[in-house]
PDB file of C-alpha atoms in Angstrom:
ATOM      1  CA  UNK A   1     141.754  75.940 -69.861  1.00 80.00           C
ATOM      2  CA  UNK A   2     142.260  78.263 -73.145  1.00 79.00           C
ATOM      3  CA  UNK A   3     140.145  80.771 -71.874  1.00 77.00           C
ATOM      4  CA  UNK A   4     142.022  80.500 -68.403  1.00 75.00           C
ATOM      5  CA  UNK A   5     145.529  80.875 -69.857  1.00 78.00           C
ATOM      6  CA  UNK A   6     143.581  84.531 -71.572  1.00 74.00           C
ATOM      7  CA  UNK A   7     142.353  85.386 -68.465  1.00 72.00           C
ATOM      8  CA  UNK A   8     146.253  85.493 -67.358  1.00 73.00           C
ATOM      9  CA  UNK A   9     147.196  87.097 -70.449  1.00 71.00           C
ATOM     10  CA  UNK A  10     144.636  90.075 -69.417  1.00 71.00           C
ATOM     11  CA  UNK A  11     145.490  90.488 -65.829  1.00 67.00           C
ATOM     12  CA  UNK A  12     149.419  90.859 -67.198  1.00 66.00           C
ATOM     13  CA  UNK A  13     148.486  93.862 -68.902  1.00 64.00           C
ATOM     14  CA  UNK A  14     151.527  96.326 -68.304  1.00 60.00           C
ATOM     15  CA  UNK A  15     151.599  98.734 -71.223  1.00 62.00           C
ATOM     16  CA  UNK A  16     148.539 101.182 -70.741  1.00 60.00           C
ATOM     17  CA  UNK A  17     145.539  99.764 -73.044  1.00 60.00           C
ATOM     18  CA  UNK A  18     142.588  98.251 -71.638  1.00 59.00           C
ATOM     19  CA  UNK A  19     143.610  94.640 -72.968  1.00 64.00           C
ATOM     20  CA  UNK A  20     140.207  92.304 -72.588  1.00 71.00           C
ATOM     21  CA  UNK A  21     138.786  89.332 -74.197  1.00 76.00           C
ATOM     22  CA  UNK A  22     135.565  88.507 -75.476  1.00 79.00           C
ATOM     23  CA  UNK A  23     134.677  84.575 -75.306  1.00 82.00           C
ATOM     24  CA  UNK A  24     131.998  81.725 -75.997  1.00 85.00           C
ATOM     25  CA  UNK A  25     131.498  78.702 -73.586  1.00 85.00           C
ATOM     26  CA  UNK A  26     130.211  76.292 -74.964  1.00 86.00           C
ATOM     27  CA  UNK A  27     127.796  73.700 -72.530  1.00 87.00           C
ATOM     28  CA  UNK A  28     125.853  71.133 -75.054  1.00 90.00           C
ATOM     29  CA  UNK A  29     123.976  73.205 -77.751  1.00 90.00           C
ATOM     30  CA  UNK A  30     124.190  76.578 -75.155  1.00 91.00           C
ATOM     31  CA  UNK A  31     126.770  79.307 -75.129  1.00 90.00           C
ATOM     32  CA  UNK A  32     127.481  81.608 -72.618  1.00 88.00           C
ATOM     33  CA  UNK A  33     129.002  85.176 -73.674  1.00 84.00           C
ATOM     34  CA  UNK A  34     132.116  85.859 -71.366  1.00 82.00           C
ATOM     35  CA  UNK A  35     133.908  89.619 -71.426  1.00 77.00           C
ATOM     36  CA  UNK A  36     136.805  90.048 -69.369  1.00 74.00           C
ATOM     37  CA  UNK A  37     139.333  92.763 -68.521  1.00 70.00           C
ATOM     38  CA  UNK A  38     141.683  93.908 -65.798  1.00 64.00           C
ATOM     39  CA  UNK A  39     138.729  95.406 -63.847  1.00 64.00           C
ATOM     40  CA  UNK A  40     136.770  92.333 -63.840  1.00 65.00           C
ATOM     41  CA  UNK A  41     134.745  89.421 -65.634  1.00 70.00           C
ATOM     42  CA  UNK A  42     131.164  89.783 -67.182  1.00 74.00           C
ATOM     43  CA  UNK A  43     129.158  86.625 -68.079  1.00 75.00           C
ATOM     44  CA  UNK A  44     125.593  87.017 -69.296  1.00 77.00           C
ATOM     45  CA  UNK A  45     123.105  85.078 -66.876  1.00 81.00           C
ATOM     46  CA  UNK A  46     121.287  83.702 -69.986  1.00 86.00           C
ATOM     47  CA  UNK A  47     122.814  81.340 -73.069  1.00 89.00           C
ATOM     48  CA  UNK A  48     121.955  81.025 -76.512  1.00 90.00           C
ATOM     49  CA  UNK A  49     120.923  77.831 -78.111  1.00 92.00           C
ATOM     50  CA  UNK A  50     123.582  77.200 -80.730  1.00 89.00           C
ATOM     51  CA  UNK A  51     120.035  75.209 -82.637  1.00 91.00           C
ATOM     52  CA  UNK A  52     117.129  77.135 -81.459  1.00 93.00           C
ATOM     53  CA  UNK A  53     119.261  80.794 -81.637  1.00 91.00           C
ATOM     54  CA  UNK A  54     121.661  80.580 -84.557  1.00 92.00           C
ATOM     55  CA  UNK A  55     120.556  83.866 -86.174  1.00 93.00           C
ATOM     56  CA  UNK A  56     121.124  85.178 -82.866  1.00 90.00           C
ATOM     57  CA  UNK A  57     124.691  83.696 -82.203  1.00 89.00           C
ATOM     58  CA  UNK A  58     125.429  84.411 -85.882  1.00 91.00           C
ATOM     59  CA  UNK A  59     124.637  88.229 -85.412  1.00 92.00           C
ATOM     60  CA  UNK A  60     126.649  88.121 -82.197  1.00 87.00           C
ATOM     61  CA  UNK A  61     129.475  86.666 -84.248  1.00 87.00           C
ATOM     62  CA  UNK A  62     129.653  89.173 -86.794  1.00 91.00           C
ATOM     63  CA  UNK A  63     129.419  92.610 -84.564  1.00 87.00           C
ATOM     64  CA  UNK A  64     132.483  91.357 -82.443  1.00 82.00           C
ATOM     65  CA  UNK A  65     134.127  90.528 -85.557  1.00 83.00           C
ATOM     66  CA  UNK A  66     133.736  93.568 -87.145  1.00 86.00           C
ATOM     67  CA  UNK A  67     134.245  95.811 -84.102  1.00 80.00           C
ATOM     68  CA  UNK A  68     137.521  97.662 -84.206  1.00 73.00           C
ATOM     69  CA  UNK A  69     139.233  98.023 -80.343  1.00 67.00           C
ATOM     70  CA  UNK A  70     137.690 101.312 -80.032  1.00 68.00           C
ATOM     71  CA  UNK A  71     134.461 100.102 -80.013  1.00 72.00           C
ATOM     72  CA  UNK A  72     135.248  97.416 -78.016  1.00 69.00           C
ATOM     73  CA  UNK A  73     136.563  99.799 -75.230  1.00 64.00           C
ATOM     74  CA  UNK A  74     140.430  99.374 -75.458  1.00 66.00           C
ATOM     75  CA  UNK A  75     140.895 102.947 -76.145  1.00 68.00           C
ATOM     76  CA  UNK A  76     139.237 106.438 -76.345  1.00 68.00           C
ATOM     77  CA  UNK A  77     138.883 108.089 -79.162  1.00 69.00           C
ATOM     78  CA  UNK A  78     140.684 110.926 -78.102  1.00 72.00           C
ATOM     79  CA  UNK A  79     144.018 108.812 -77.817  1.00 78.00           C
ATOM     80  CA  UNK A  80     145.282 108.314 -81.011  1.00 79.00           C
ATOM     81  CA  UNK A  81     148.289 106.132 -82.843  1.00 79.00           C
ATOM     82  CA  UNK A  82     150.986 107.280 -84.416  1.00 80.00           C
ATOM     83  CA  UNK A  83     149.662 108.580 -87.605  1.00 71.00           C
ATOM     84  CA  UNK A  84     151.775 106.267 -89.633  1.00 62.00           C
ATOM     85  CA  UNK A  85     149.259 103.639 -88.861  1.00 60.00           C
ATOM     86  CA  UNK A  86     145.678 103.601 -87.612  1.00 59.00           C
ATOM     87  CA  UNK A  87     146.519 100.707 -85.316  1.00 58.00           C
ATOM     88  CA  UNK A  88     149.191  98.484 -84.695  1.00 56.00           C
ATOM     89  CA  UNK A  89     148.909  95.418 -86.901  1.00 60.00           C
ATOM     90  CA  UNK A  90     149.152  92.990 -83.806  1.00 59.00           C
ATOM     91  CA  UNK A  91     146.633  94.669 -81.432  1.00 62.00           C
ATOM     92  CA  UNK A  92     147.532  95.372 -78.558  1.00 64.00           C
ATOM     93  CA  UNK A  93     150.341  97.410 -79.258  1.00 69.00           C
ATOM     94  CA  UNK A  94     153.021  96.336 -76.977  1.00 70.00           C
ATOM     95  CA  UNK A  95     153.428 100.676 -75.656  1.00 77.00           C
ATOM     96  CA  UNK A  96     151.653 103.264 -76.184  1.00 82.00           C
ATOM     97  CA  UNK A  97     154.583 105.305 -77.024  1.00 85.00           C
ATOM     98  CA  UNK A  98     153.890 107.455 -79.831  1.00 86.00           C
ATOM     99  CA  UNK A  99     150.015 107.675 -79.284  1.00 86.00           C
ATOM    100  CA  UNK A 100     148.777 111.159 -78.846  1.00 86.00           C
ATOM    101  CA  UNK A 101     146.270 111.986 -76.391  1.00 83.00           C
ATOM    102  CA  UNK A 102     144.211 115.124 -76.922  1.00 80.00           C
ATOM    103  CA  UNK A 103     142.687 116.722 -73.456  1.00 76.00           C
ATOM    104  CA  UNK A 104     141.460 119.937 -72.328  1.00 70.00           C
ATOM    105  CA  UNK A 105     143.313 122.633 -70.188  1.00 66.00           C
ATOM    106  CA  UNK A 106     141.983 122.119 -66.402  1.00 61.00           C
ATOM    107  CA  UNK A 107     142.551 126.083 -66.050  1.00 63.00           C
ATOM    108  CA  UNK A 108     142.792 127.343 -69.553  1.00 68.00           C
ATOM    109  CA  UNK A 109     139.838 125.257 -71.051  1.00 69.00           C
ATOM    110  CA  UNK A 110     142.068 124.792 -73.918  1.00 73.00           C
ATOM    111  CA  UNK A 111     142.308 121.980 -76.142  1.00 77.00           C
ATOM    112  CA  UNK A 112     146.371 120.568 -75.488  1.00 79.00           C
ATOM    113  CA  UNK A 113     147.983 117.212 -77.290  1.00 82.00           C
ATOM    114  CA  UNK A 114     150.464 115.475 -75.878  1.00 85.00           C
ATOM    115  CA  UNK A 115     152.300 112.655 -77.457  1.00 88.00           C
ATOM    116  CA  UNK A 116     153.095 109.549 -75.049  1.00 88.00           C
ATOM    117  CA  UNK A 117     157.217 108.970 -74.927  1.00 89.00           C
ATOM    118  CA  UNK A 118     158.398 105.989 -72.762  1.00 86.00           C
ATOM    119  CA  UNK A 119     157.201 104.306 -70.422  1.00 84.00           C
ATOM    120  CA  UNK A 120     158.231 104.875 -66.667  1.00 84.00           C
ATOM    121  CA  UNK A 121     156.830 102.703 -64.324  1.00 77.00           C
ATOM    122  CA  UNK A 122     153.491 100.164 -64.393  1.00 72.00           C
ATOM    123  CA  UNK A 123     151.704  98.668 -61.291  1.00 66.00           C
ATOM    124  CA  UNK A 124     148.897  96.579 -61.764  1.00 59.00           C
ATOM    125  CA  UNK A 125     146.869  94.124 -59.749  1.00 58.00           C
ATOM    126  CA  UNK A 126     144.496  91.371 -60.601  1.00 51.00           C
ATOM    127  CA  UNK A 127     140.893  93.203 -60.619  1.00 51.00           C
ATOM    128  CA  UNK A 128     140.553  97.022 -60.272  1.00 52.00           C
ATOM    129  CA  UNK A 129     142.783  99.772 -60.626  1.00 61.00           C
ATOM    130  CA  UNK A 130     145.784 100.092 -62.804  1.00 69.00           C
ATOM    131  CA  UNK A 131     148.604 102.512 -62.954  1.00 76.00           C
ATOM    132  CA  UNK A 132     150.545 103.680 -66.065  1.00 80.00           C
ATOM    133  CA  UNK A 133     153.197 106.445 -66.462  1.00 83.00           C
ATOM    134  CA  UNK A 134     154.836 107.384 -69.344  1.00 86.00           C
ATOM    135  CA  UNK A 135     156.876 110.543 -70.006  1.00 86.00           C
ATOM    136  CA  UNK A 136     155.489 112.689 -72.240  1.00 85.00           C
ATOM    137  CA  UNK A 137     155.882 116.241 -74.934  1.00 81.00           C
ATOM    138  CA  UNK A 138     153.244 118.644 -75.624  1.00 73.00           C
ATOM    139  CA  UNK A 139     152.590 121.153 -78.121  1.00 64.00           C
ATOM    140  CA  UNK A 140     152.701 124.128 -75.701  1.00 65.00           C
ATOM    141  CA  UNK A 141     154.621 124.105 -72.553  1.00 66.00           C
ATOM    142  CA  UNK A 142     152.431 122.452 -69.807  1.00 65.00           C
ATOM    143  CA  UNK A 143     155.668 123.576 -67.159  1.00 66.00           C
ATOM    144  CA  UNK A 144     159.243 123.984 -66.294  1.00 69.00           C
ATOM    145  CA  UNK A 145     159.070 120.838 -64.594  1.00 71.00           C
ATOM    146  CA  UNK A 146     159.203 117.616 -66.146  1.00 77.00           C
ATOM    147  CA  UNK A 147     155.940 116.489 -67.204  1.00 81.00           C
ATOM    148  CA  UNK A 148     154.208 113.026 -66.934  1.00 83.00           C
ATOM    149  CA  UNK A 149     150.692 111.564 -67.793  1.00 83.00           C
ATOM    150  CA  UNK A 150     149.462 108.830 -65.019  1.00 82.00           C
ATOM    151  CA  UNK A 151     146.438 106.232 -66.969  1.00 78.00           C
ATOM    152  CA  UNK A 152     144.384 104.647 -64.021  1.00 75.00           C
ATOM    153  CA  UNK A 153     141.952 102.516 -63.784  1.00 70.00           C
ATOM    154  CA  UNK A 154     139.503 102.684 -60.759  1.00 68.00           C
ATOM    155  CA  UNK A 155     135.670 101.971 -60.426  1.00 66.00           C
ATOM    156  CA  UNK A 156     133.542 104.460 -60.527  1.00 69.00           C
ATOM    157  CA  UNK A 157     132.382 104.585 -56.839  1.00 75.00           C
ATOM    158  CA  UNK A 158     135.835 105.391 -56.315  1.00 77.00           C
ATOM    159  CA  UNK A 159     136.977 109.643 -55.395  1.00 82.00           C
ATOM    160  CA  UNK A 160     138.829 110.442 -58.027  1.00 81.00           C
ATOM    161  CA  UNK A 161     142.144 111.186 -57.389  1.00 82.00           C
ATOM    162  CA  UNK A 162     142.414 114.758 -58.761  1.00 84.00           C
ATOM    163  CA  UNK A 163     139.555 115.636 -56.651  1.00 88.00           C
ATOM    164  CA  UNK A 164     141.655 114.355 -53.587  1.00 89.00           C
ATOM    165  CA  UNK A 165     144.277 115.992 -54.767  1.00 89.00           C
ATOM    166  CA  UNK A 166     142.717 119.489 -54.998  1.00 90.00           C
ATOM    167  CA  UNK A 167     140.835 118.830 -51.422  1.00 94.00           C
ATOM    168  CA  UNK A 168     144.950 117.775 -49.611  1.00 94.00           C
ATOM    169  CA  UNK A 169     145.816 121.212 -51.344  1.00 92.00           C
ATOM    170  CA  UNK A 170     143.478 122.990 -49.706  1.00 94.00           C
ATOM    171  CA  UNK A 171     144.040 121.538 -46.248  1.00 95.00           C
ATOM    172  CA  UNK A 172     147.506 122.551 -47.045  1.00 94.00           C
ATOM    173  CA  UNK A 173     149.695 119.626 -47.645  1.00 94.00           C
ATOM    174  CA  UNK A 174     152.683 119.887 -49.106  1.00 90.00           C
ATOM    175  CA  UNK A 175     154.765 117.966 -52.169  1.00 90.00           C
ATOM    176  CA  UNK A 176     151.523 116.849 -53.761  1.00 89.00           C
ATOM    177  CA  UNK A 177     151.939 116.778 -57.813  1.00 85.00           C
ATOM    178  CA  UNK A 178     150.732 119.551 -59.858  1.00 82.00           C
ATOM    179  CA  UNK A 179     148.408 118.758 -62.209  1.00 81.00           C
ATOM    180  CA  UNK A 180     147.549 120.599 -65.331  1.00 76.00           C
ATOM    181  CA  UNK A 181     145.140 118.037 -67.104  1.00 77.00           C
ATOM    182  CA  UNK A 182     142.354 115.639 -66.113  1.00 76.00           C
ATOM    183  CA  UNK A 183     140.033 113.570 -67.780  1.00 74.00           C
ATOM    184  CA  UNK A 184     137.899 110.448 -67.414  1.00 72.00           C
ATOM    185  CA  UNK A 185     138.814 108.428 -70.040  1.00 67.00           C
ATOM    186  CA  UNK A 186     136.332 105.280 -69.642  1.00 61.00           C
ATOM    187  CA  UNK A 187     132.839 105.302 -68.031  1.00 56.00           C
ATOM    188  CA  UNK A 188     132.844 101.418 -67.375  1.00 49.00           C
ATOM    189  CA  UNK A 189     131.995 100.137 -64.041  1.00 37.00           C
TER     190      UNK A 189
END
């Protein structure tokens, strides 16, 4: 039931980080390692014997415990809180105004940050791909327009959409977004 109402918890996810939860079953003396996120659930097919395993189980303990949410995959390294603190002290934050994220120039091949403002719109489903926009400032003027940054989450056997972007372009359609800056943030499947 508890790890049902953080399975919930995940999939409600509106703010931009990749929110997950890491979690022990516990069956007799075996325990099953559960890791789940808005893309999905992993379970390892094997247990560890809580008696015949403990150093195991113990070791397993004290990574997770010591892992910061960078290296458990809730954010790139190249997005980065506000400097006044090097994460929020009740992870996750509940925005990600503030956070700067530091990409490189799709034409220029120059290195631009731009700092997250508010939040405009979210859409998110139960498994798969996410949407986040938030307004956002630069350090060097990206456009006359007003500029946004769009997080998404998609699988990797997915087109990604500035590729299908650039190929509607091509074929000439009109009032497609222009955009300056791409990256894949997250190479998790």
């Amino acid at each position: 039931l508890q790890m049902g109402s953080y399975a919930l918890e995940t999939l409600a996810c509106t703010y931009g980080t990749r929110l997950f939860c890491v979690n022990m079953m516990v069956d007799n003396d075996r325990i099953h390692l559960w890791y789940y996120d808005a893309c999905g659930a992993v379970r390892t097919q094997d247990s560890i014997s809580l008696l015949d395993d403990f150093e195991t189980l113990a070791a397993l303990i004290v990574c997770i415990a010591n892992s910061t949410p960078e290296h458990l995959g809730a954010l790139p390294s190249f997005i980065k809180p506000p400097s006044s603190e090097p994460y929020s002290k009740h992870w996750p934050p509940k925005s990600l105004k503030g956070y700067t994220l530091t990409l490189d120039h799709t034409v220029e091949g120059k290195e631009m940050s731009i700092v997250l403002k508010d939040p405009i719109f979210t859409q998110y489903c139960l498994a798969g791909r996410r949407t986040f926009v938030y307004a956002v400032e630069s350090n060097r003027d990206i456009s006359k327009e007003e500029t946004i940054v769009k997080l998404s989450y998609q699988v990797d056997t997915r087109k990604r959409e500035q590729d299908l972007v650039m190929i509607a372009r091509k074929a000439g359609v009109k009032h497609l977004p222009q955009i300056h800056l791409s990256s894949d943030l997250y190479r998790i499947s």
